[in-house]
Amino acid sequence: MKRLLLIGLGLILSLWAIGQRAGGRPGGGDRPNIIIKGNILDSESGAPLEFATISLFSQQDSSLVGGGMTDLDGVFEISAPIGRYYGVAEFIGYSNLPIDIVIDRDQIRSGNRTIDLGTLSMAAGGIQLEGVEVVAERSETVMKLDKRVFNVGQDLANRGGSAEDILDNVPSVTVDIDGNVSLRGSGGVRILINGRPSGLAGADNTNGLRAIPSNMIERVEVITNPSARYEAEGMAGIINIILKKEASGGFNGSFDINGGYPATGGVGANVNYRKGDINWFANYGLRYNTNYGGGESYTETYSGDNTFYQDQFSDRDRTGLSNSFRAGMDYFFNDKENLTGAFLYRLSDEDNFNTIDYLDYTDLYPSNLTRTTLRTDDEREEESNLEYSLNYRKEFSKRGHELTATVQYRDEIETEGSDFLETATSTIGEVIPDLNQRSNNEEGEKTWLFQVDFAKPIGEEGTFELGARSSLRNISNDYLVEEQIGEIWTPLEGLSNNFNYDENIHATYAIFGNKMGKFGFQLGLRGEYSEVLTELIQTNEINDRDYFNLFPSGHFNYEFSEGNSMQVSYSRRMRRPRFWDLNPFFTFSDSRNTFSGNPNLDPELTDSYEVAYIKYFNTITLTSSVYYRKTNGAIERILEFSEDGTTNRIPQNLATRQNAGAEFIFSYSGVDWLRLDGNVNAFYTATDGGNIDESLDASDFTWFGRMTSRISFWDGADLQLRFNYRAGVNTTQGRRNPIGTMDIGMSKDIASNATMTFSVRDVFNSRRRNSETFGENFFRTSEFQWRARTINLAFNYRINQKKQRQRGERGDYEGGEGEF
């Protein structure tokens, strides 16, 4: 019913807007349309060129007004309001053809509104016609003072991969072995899709990201110190993933197919068709993957005068199949007003088989083995995501004066089921019965989002912004763990329960900015009212909280000269406990090492300060920044050891965490055959956990960095090498050791519209988490690898598209969809 209501709402708004368009002008309606037609032929053979694309642009501001395609005879017709236009004809393997469109006003007044351009000839080959600008290849990373834009199309190493692979190679961003995303070494990152929360990212930002094929992603935007315009969620900052959506005239598309080892395969398509006022767009990704991982650990547990030892070895075989489909329509009332309706659907199925071997010793390790245990977990997981969105955008006559509005609904369902079998053998004569257990977890999430934003220029350089946002979210979770006793399956006490989570957040913000000569500033204030309720159904435990917070922001810019600027900024951010942070029933895969939530967690509050400097040279771009963040109530999972050797990780609010560091990013493109990109982030981190236990204090200096080189060594061929290094760091309960990895990719243009790419991720198979954990009564060393080295071959085919290119100098980027 809700889906039908959404579709109906979209139709009603569309019809209303069309009616407003038809009746909104004095005198009874729009300007009358003209018909522009012509016939396009091959300049040498005279044969008609079928399905060539013709794009129509306004002479006033070069905005795209409309377009069309030629038919089987090379004939085209385009309808447009009376105005001043120019056109461009495009066809694969032919040079672009500029089209002069001259409108005879006497002819229009006489009632003849057909402009016949006659026969137009297009020349084959790659020779540029005079007057057509040669464009440069888009750089992989575009740097600005307040944002970094990572263009996915130029990243060879991750073609055929996932969103998680891409994020792990974005400057300032790291993804650990478990898929947790950090920004400048801090968790609590807010991940958005097209500027909005989305089920594609997943509830915990990990499993969802692994299921998004890289071919669906256009670019990634990283905002380290967001203004009051952005929602306050995300202590470390915001990562905005922009999905592909073309809007060029006529039919455009690209298609991908890939496969690799371990058994991996995928297909993808991104297409659009625009004619007149309507643009249809769609993208689809099918991804199958097989991953092998595992690890080992050594644990000492101290109890009185006794020491107990344990070795643990695990293997994980995971296979998954995911389908992601997104489609929608843009309706352009005119060149400054449009309405976009979009639909997104994702379905994924996973089959995982995990084995864990436990070896228990007493006293003399490793000679005194007392027990061996084998536990297997046969897991099945199904997940579906539905998302509907309606977006309205209105630009007024003055640049920067605009109104946007969004309505979004998400419906997500996830079902997990596991069958456990545990067998043990004692070397000291104990009789240990086998354990047959099973778990089932059903989770549903429904979210409504309403948002409106308004911006109005004041004076010559000033801007005032105002906006409001409401999100209504409900999650229900039914978790059941049972053990077979005889022929009867009996629920295990303390592990099974129904958990409900309700979260309503209402916000409003105001921003004022101005520029006086070389100095500019922006001041903002955001207020958010939060209502959060958690409920354990079986035990009738209810935790009902509400709180109001203010989030000021300030950004001050000074431009020393063109391409030489500095920015000082401040913002206040929040990280609310996630659903899984609060749910006390979490996982039972490893019976000796479990995870659980804490319903009494409070949100984190962070004050963030940053000074950034950017300098453009002819061939080099440099960005440097120093930053400081202080977080009160930092959320961290603490490992708790029991005397029997079992552990549980539970999130706690620690007193404070402080990070202070410096970041350097550079890009070099001084010669045609070489492009270099690199970044280094060095920071000091200090955590005070004395409110829980004095032993939970930690401090250290650490750093991470990456270097990417891209070499064009042959016509249409590129080689890319990337090196990643993450230094070790002390944690509140131990130390995380360093990790170094290398990725390689090579691509070759097969034709003007096709590219083949070969890539190897983690060439030396070195991406493994290696750590030490210790406390008053335990010591543990562990090594874990989520995924082994992968090898991939990808093929990309384009229709009426070229390889990603852009106009402009120094990699300048103008935002489109996803600017929020």
PDB file of N, CA and C in Angstrom, residues 214-284:
ATOM      1  N   SER A 214      31.349  -1.859  -8.594  1.00  0.00           N
ATOM      2  CA  SER A 214      32.053  -0.603  -8.854  1.00  0.00           C
ATOM      3  C   SER A 214      31.573   0.061 -10.138  1.00  0.00           C
ATOM      4  N   ASN A 215      31.031  -0.710 -11.069  1.00  0.00           N
ATOM      5  CA  ASN A 215      30.607  -0.113 -12.340  1.00  0.00           C
ATOM      6  C   ASN A 215      29.401   0.812 -12.169  1.00  0.00           C
ATOM      7  N   MET A 216      28.695   0.726 -11.025  1.00  0.00           N
ATOM      8  CA  MET A 216      27.545   1.595 -10.789  1.00  0.00           C
ATOM      9  C   MET A 216      27.951   2.949 -10.218  1.00  0.00           C
ATOM     10  N   ILE A 217      29.220   3.116  -9.848  1.00  0.00           N
ATOM     11  CA  ILE A 217      29.651   4.306  -9.113  1.00  0.00           C
ATOM     12  C   ILE A 217      30.364   5.280 -10.045  1.00  0.00           C
ATOM     13  N   GLU A 218      29.946   6.530  -9.996  1.00  0.00           N
ATOM     14  CA  GLU A 218      30.559   7.583 -10.787  1.00  0.00           C
ATOM     15  C   GLU A 218      31.750   8.217 -10.062  1.00  0.00           C
ATOM     16  N   ARG A 219      31.530   8.592  -8.790  1.00  0.00           N
ATOM     17  CA  ARG A 219      32.585   9.267  -8.036  1.00  0.00           C
ATOM     18  C   ARG A 219      32.274   9.143  -6.547  1.00  0.00           C
ATOM     19  N   VAL A 220      33.279   9.473  -5.738  1.00  0.00           N
ATOM     20  CA  VAL A 220      33.155   9.475  -4.288  1.00  0.00           C
ATOM     21  C   VAL A 220      33.613  10.832  -3.777  1.00  0.00           C
ATOM     22  N   GLU A 221      32.773  11.475  -2.968  1.00  0.00           N
ATOM     23  CA  GLU A 221      33.104  12.772  -2.388  1.00  0.00           C
ATOM     24  C   GLU A 221      33.389  12.606  -0.893  1.00  0.00           C
ATOM     25  N   VAL A 222      34.486  13.190  -0.427  1.00  0.00           N
ATOM     26  CA  VAL A 222      34.878  13.113   0.972  1.00  0.00           C
ATOM     27  C   VAL A 222      34.853  14.520   1.562  1.00  0.00           C
ATOM     28  N   ILE A 223      34.055  14.700   2.617  1.00  0.00           N
ATOM     29  CA  ILE A 223      33.917  16.000   3.276  1.00  0.00           C
ATOM     30  C   ILE A 223      34.376  15.827   4.717  1.00  0.00           C
ATOM     31  N   THR A 224      35.515  16.407   5.054  1.00  0.00           N
ATOM     32  CA  THR A 224      36.121  16.155   6.362  1.00  0.00           C
ATOM     33  C   THR A 224      35.561  17.046   7.467  1.00  0.00           C
ATOM     34  N   ASN A 225      35.057  18.230   7.122  1.00  0.00           N
ATOM     35  CA  ASN A 225      34.523  19.139   8.139  1.00  0.00           C
ATOM     36  C   ASN A 225      33.242  19.783   7.619  1.00  0.00           C
ATOM     37  N   PRO A 226      32.121  19.039   7.630  1.00  0.00           N
ATOM     38  CA  PRO A 226      30.896  19.515   6.986  1.00  0.00           C
ATOM     39  C   PRO A 226      30.299  20.735   7.694  1.00  0.00           C
ATOM     40  N   SER A 227      29.582  21.529   6.921  1.00  0.00           N
ATOM     41  CA  SER A 227      28.908  22.701   7.472  1.00  0.00           C
ATOM     42  C   SER A 227      27.550  22.298   8.041  1.00  0.00           C
ATOM     43  N   ALA A 228      26.810  23.283   8.556  1.00  0.00           N
ATOM     44  CA  ALA A 228      25.496  23.025   9.160  1.00  0.00           C
ATOM     45  C   ALA A 228      24.477  22.557   8.123  1.00  0.00           C
ATOM     46  N   ARG A 229      24.792  22.681   6.840  1.00  0.00           N
ATOM     47  CA  ARG A 229      23.885  22.204   5.800  1.00  0.00           C
ATOM     48  C   ARG A 229      23.699  20.687   5.867  1.00  0.00           C
ATOM     49  N   TYR A 230      24.711  19.997   6.303  1.00  0.00           N
ATOM     50  CA  TYR A 230      24.696  18.541   6.320  1.00  0.00           C
ATOM     51  C   TYR A 230      24.174  18.029   7.663  1.00  0.00           C
ATOM     52  N   GLU A 231      23.558  16.868   7.635  1.00  0.00           N
ATOM     53  CA  GLU A 231      23.100  16.268   8.879  1.00  0.00           C
ATOM     54  C   GLU A 231      24.283  16.069   9.820  1.00  0.00           C
ATOM     55  N   ALA A 232      24.015  16.142  11.130  1.00  0.00           N
ATOM     56  CA  ALA A 232      25.094  16.128  12.110  1.00  0.00           C
ATOM     57  C   ALA A 232      25.708  14.749  12.284  1.00  0.00           C
ATOM     58  N   GLU A 233      25.044  13.708  11.818  1.00  0.00           N
ATOM     59  CA  GLU A 233      25.546  12.343  11.973  1.00  0.00           C
ATOM     60  C   GLU A 233      26.867  12.180  11.220  1.00  0.00           C
ATOM     61  N   GLY A 234      27.819  11.513  11.857  1.00  0.00           N
ATOM     62  CA  GLY A 234      29.120  11.281  11.244  1.00  0.00           C
ATOM     63  C   GLY A 234      30.199  12.054  11.960  1.00  0.00           C
ATOM     64  N   MET A 235      30.716  11.478  13.040  1.00  0.00           N
ATOM     65  CA  MET A 235      31.691  12.175  13.876  1.00  0.00           C
ATOM     66  C   MET A 235      32.940  12.564  13.097  1.00  0.00           C
ATOM     67  N   ALA A 236      33.404  11.677  12.209  1.00  0.00           N
ATOM     68  CA  ALA A 236      34.656  11.939  11.501  1.00  0.00           C
ATOM     69  C   ALA A 236      34.448  12.697  10.195  1.00  0.00           C
ATOM     70  N   GLY A 237      33.212  12.749   9.689  1.00  0.00           N
ATOM     71  CA  GLY A 237      32.945  13.411   8.425  1.00  0.00           C
ATOM     72  C   GLY A 237      31.947  12.628   7.599  1.00  0.00           C
ATOM     73  N   ILE A 238      31.855  12.977   6.313  1.00  0.00           N
ATOM     74  CA  ILE A 238      30.856  12.408   5.417  1.00  0.00           C
ATOM     75  C   ILE A 238      31.536  11.864   4.166  1.00  0.00           C
ATOM     76  N   ILE A 239      31.120  10.677   3.739  1.00  0.00           N
ATOM     77  CA  ILE A 239      31.527  10.104   2.456  1.00  0.00           C
ATOM     78  C   ILE A 239      30.266   9.963   1.616  1.00  0.00           C
ATOM     79  N   ASN A 240      30.245  10.601   0.470  1.00  0.00           N
ATOM     80  CA  ASN A 240      29.070  10.618  -0.402  1.00  0.00           C
ATOM     81  C   ASN A 240      29.390   9.863  -1.692  1.00  0.00           C
ATOM     82  N   ILE A 241      28.721   8.738  -1.908  1.00  0.00           N
ATOM     83  CA  ILE A 241      28.935   7.921  -3.105  1.00  0.00           C
ATOM     84  C   ILE A 241      27.898   8.317  -4.148  1.00  0.00           C
ATOM     85  N   ILE A 242      28.362   8.775  -5.310  1.00  0.00           N
ATOM     86  CA  ILE A 242      27.474   9.215  -6.385  1.00  0.00           C
ATOM     87  C   ILE A 242      27.364   8.101  -7.418  1.00  0.00           C
ATOM     88  N   LEU A 243      26.139   7.622  -7.660  1.00  0.00           N
ATOM     89  CA  LEU A 243      25.904   6.599  -8.667  1.00  0.00           C
ATOM     90  C   LEU A 243      25.811   7.235 -10.041  1.00  0.00           C
ATOM     91  N   LYS A 244      26.075   6.450 -11.055  1.00  0.00           N
ATOM     92  CA  LYS A 244      26.060   6.959 -12.420  1.00  0.00           C
ATOM     93  C   LYS A 244      24.628   7.285 -12.855  1.00  0.00           C
ATOM     94  N   LYS A 245      24.501   8.411 -13.555  1.00  0.00           N
ATOM     95  CA  LYS A 245      23.234   8.754 -14.184  1.00  0.00           C
ATOM     96  C   LYS A 245      23.522   9.726 -15.312  1.00  0.00           C
ATOM     97  N   GLU A 246      23.361   9.279 -16.521  1.00  0.00           N
ATOM     98  CA  GLU A 246      23.601  10.135 -17.674  1.00  0.00           C
ATOM     99  C   GLU A 246      22.382  11.018 -17.931  1.00  0.00           C
ATOM    100  N   ALA A 247      22.604  12.155 -18.591  1.00  0.00           N
ATOM    101  CA  ALA A 247      21.497  13.022 -18.985  1.00  0.00           C
ATOM    102  C   ALA A 247      21.727  13.621 -20.364  1.00  0.00           C
ATOM    103  N   SER A 248      22.633  13.011 -21.141  1.00  0.00           N
ATOM    104  CA  SER A 248      22.930  13.520 -22.482  1.00  0.00           C
ATOM    105  C   SER A 248      21.770  13.234 -23.412  1.00  0.00           C
ATOM    106  N   GLY A 249      21.678  14.042 -24.458  1.00  0.00           N
ATOM    107  CA  GLY A 249      20.608  13.856 -25.416  1.00  0.00           C
ATOM    108  C   GLY A 249      20.728  12.542 -26.162  1.00  0.00           C
ATOM    109  N   GLY A 250      19.577  12.000 -26.593  1.00  0.00           N
ATOM    110  CA  GLY A 250      19.566  10.754 -27.331  1.00  0.00           C
ATOM    111  C   GLY A 250      19.814   9.561 -26.441  1.00  0.00           C
ATOM    112  N   PHE A 251      20.307   8.473 -27.037  1.00  0.00           N
ATOM    113  CA  PHE A 251      20.562   7.246 -26.292  1.00  0.00           C
ATOM    114  C   PHE A 251      22.046   7.125 -25.994  1.00  0.00           C
ATOM    115  N   ASN A 252      22.374   6.891 -24.728  1.00  0.00           N
ATOM    116  CA  ASN A 252      23.754   6.708 -24.308  1.00  0.00           C
ATOM    117  C   ASN A 252      23.810   5.514 -23.365  1.00  0.00           C
ATOM    118  N   GLY A 253      24.942   4.842 -23.356  1.00  0.00           N
ATOM    119  CA  GLY A 253      25.039   3.714 -22.451  1.00  0.00           C
ATOM    120  C   GLY A 253      26.440   3.143 -22.396  1.00  0.00           C
ATOM    121  N   SER A 254      26.686   2.403 -21.320  1.00  0.00           N
ATOM    122  CA  SER A 254      27.918   1.639 -21.207  1.00  0.00           C
ATOM    123  C   SER A 254      27.586   0.303 -20.570  1.00  0.00           C
ATOM    124  N   PHE A 255      28.336  -0.737 -20.972  1.00  0.00           N
ATOM    125  CA  PHE A 255      28.055  -2.087 -20.513  1.00  0.00           C
ATOM    126  C   PHE A 255      29.371  -2.723 -20.071  1.00  0.00           C
ATOM    127  N   ASP A 256      29.291  -3.472 -18.953  1.00  0.00           N
ATOM    128  CA  ASP A 256      30.489  -4.070 -18.369  1.00  0.00           C
ATOM    129  C   ASP A 256      30.273  -5.557 -18.125  1.00  0.00           C
ATOM    130  N   ILE A 257      31.351  -6.301 -18.285  1.00  0.00           N
ATOM    131  CA  ILE A 257      31.354  -7.707 -17.909  1.00  0.00           C
ATOM    132  C   ILE A 257      32.723  -8.023 -17.326  1.00  0.00           C
ATOM    133  N   ASN A 258      32.765  -8.804 -16.246  1.00  0.00           N
ATOM    134  CA  ASN A 258      34.045  -9.107 -15.633  1.00  0.00           C
ATOM    135  C   ASN A 258      34.021 -10.486 -15.013  1.00  0.00           C
ATOM    136  N   GLY A 259      35.193 -11.030 -14.805  1.00  0.00           N
ATOM    137  CA  GLY A 259      35.350 -12.315 -14.141  1.00  0.00           C
ATOM    138  C   GLY A 259      36.750 -12.419 -13.570  1.00  0.00           C
ATOM    139  N   GLY A 260      36.913 -13.320 -12.596  1.00  0.00           N
ATOM    140  CA  GLY A 260      38.226 -13.416 -12.000  1.00  0.00           C
ATOM    141  C   GLY A 260      38.367 -14.601 -11.077  1.00  0.00           C
ATOM    142  N   TYR A 261      39.480 -14.584 -10.336  1.00  0.00           N
ATOM    143  CA  TYR A 261      39.804 -15.646  -9.393  1.00  0.00           C
ATOM    144  C   TYR A 261      40.113 -15.015  -8.038  1.00  0.00           C
ATOM    145  N   PRO A 262      39.593 -15.605  -6.916  1.00  0.00           N
ATOM    146  CA  PRO A 262      38.678 -16.748  -6.835  1.00  0.00           C
ATOM    147  C   PRO A 262      37.387 -16.466  -7.606  1.00  0.00           C
ATOM    148  N   ALA A 263      36.640 -17.535  -7.888  1.00  0.00           N
ATOM    149  CA  ALA A 263      35.494 -17.473  -8.784  1.00  0.00           C
ATOM    150  C   ALA A 263      34.655 -16.216  -8.543  1.00  0.00           C
ATOM    151  N   THR A 264      34.774 -15.272  -9.466  1.00  0.00           N
ATOM    152  CA  THR A 264      34.076 -13.991  -9.373  1.00  0.00           C
ATOM    153  C   THR A 264      33.589 -13.610 -10.766  1.00  0.00           C
ATOM    154  N   GLY A 265      32.409 -13.034 -10.832  1.00  0.00           N
ATOM    155  CA  GLY A 265      31.898 -12.598 -12.118  1.00  0.00           C
ATOM    156  C   GLY A 265      30.835 -11.532 -11.932  1.00  0.00           C
ATOM    157  N   GLY A 266      30.624 -10.761 -12.978  1.00  0.00           N
ATOM    158  CA  GLY A 266      29.613  -9.723 -12.897  1.00  0.00           C
ATOM    159  C   GLY A 266      29.320  -9.116 -14.244  1.00  0.00           C
ATOM    160  N   VAL A 267      28.140  -8.548 -14.363  1.00  0.00           N
ATOM    161  CA  VAL A 267      27.749  -7.786 -15.545  1.00  0.00           C
ATOM    162  C   VAL A 267      27.110  -6.493 -15.053  1.00  0.00           C
ATOM    163  N   GLY A 268      27.186  -5.468 -15.866  1.00  0.00           N
ATOM    164  CA  GLY A 268      26.602  -4.194 -15.483  1.00  0.00           C
ATOM    165  C   GLY A 268      26.202  -3.395 -16.696  1.00  0.00           C
ATOM    166  N   ALA A 269      25.238  -2.503 -16.527  1.00  0.00           N
ATOM    167  CA  ALA A 269      24.777  -1.639 -17.595  1.00  0.00           C
ATOM    168  C   ALA A 269      24.361  -0.302 -17.011  1.00  0.00           C
ATOM    169  N   ASN A 270      24.747   0.780 -17.694  1.00  0.00           N
ATOM    170  CA  ASN A 270      24.321   2.134 -17.337  1.00  0.00           C
ATOM    171  C   ASN A 270      23.832   2.803 -18.623  1.00  0.00           C
ATOM    172  N   VAL A 271      22.554   3.101 -18.688  1.00  0.00           N
ATOM    173  CA  VAL A 271      21.981   3.629 -19.924  1.00  0.00           C
ATOM    174  C   VAL A 271      21.083   4.822 -19.612  1.00  0.00           C
ATOM    175  N   ASN A 272      20.923   5.676 -20.606  1.00  0.00           N
ATOM    176  CA  ASN A 272      19.919   6.729 -20.510  1.00  0.00           C
ATOM    177  C   ASN A 272      19.418   7.075 -21.902  1.00  0.00           C
ATOM    178  N   TYR A 273      18.210   7.596 -21.941  1.00  0.00           N
ATOM    179  CA  TYR A 273      17.631   8.052 -23.199  1.00  0.00           C
ATOM    180  C   TYR A 273      16.921   9.363 -22.916  1.00  0.00           C
ATOM    181  N   ARG A 274      17.340  10.405 -23.618  1.00  0.00           N
ATOM    182  CA  ARG A 274      16.703  11.708 -23.430  1.00  0.00           C
ATOM    183  C   ARG A 274      16.160  12.212 -24.755  1.00  0.00           C
ATOM    184  N   LYS A 275      14.915  12.632 -24.681  1.00  0.00           N
ATOM    185  CA  LYS A 275      14.282  13.246 -25.840  1.00  0.00           C
ATOM    186  C   LYS A 275      13.370  14.346 -25.329  1.00  0.00           C
ATOM    187  N   GLY A 276      13.643  15.566 -25.767  1.00  0.00           N
ATOM    188  CA  GLY A 276      12.826  16.683 -25.331  1.00  0.00           C
ATOM    189  C   GLY A 276      12.954  16.924 -23.842  1.00  0.00           C
ATOM    190  N   ASP A 277      11.809  16.952 -23.158  1.00  0.00           N
ATOM    191  CA  ASP A 277      11.769  17.297 -21.745  1.00  0.00           C
ATOM    192  C   ASP A 277      11.954  16.113 -20.816  1.00  0.00           C
ATOM    193  N   ILE A 278      12.106  14.909 -21.343  1.00  0.00           N
ATOM    194  CA  ILE A 278      12.150  13.713 -20.496  1.00  0.00           C
ATOM    195  C   ILE A 278      13.472  12.981 -20.686  1.00  0.00           C
ATOM    196  N   ASN A 279      14.070  12.604 -19.571  1.00  0.00           N
ATOM    197  CA  ASN A 279      15.283  11.800 -19.585  1.00  0.00           C
ATOM    198  C   ASN A 279      15.046  10.541 -18.762  1.00  0.00           C
ATOM    199  N   TRP A 280      15.208   9.379 -19.389  1.00  0.00           N
ATOM    200  CA  TRP A 280      15.090   8.097 -18.696  1.00  0.00           C
ATOM    201  C   TRP A 280      16.495   7.584 -18.394  1.00  0.00           C
ATOM    202  N   PHE A 281      16.694   7.059 -17.207  1.00  0.00           N
ATOM    203  CA  PHE A 281      18.010   6.519 -16.864  1.00  0.00           C
ATOM    204  C   PHE A 281      17.842   5.224 -16.073  1.00  0.00           C
ATOM    205  N   ALA A 282      18.829   4.351 -16.201  1.00  0.00           N
ATOM    206  CA  ALA A 282      18.799   3.077 -15.479  1.00  0.00           C
ATOM    207  C   ALA A 282      20.214   2.539 -15.366  1.00  0.00           C
ATOM    208  N   ASN A 283      20.503   1.881 -14.246  1.00  0.00           N
ATOM    209  CA  ASN A 283      21.735   1.111 -14.153  1.00  0.00           C
ATOM    210  C   ASN A 283      21.469  -0.178 -13.406  1.00  0.00           C
ATOM    211  N   TYR A 284      22.225  -1.189 -13.792  1.00  0.00           N
ATOM    212  CA  TYR A 284      22.032  -2.534 -13.245  1.00  0.00           C
ATOM    213  C   TYR A 284      23.392  -3.169 -13.003  1.00  0.00           C
TER     214      TYR A 284
END
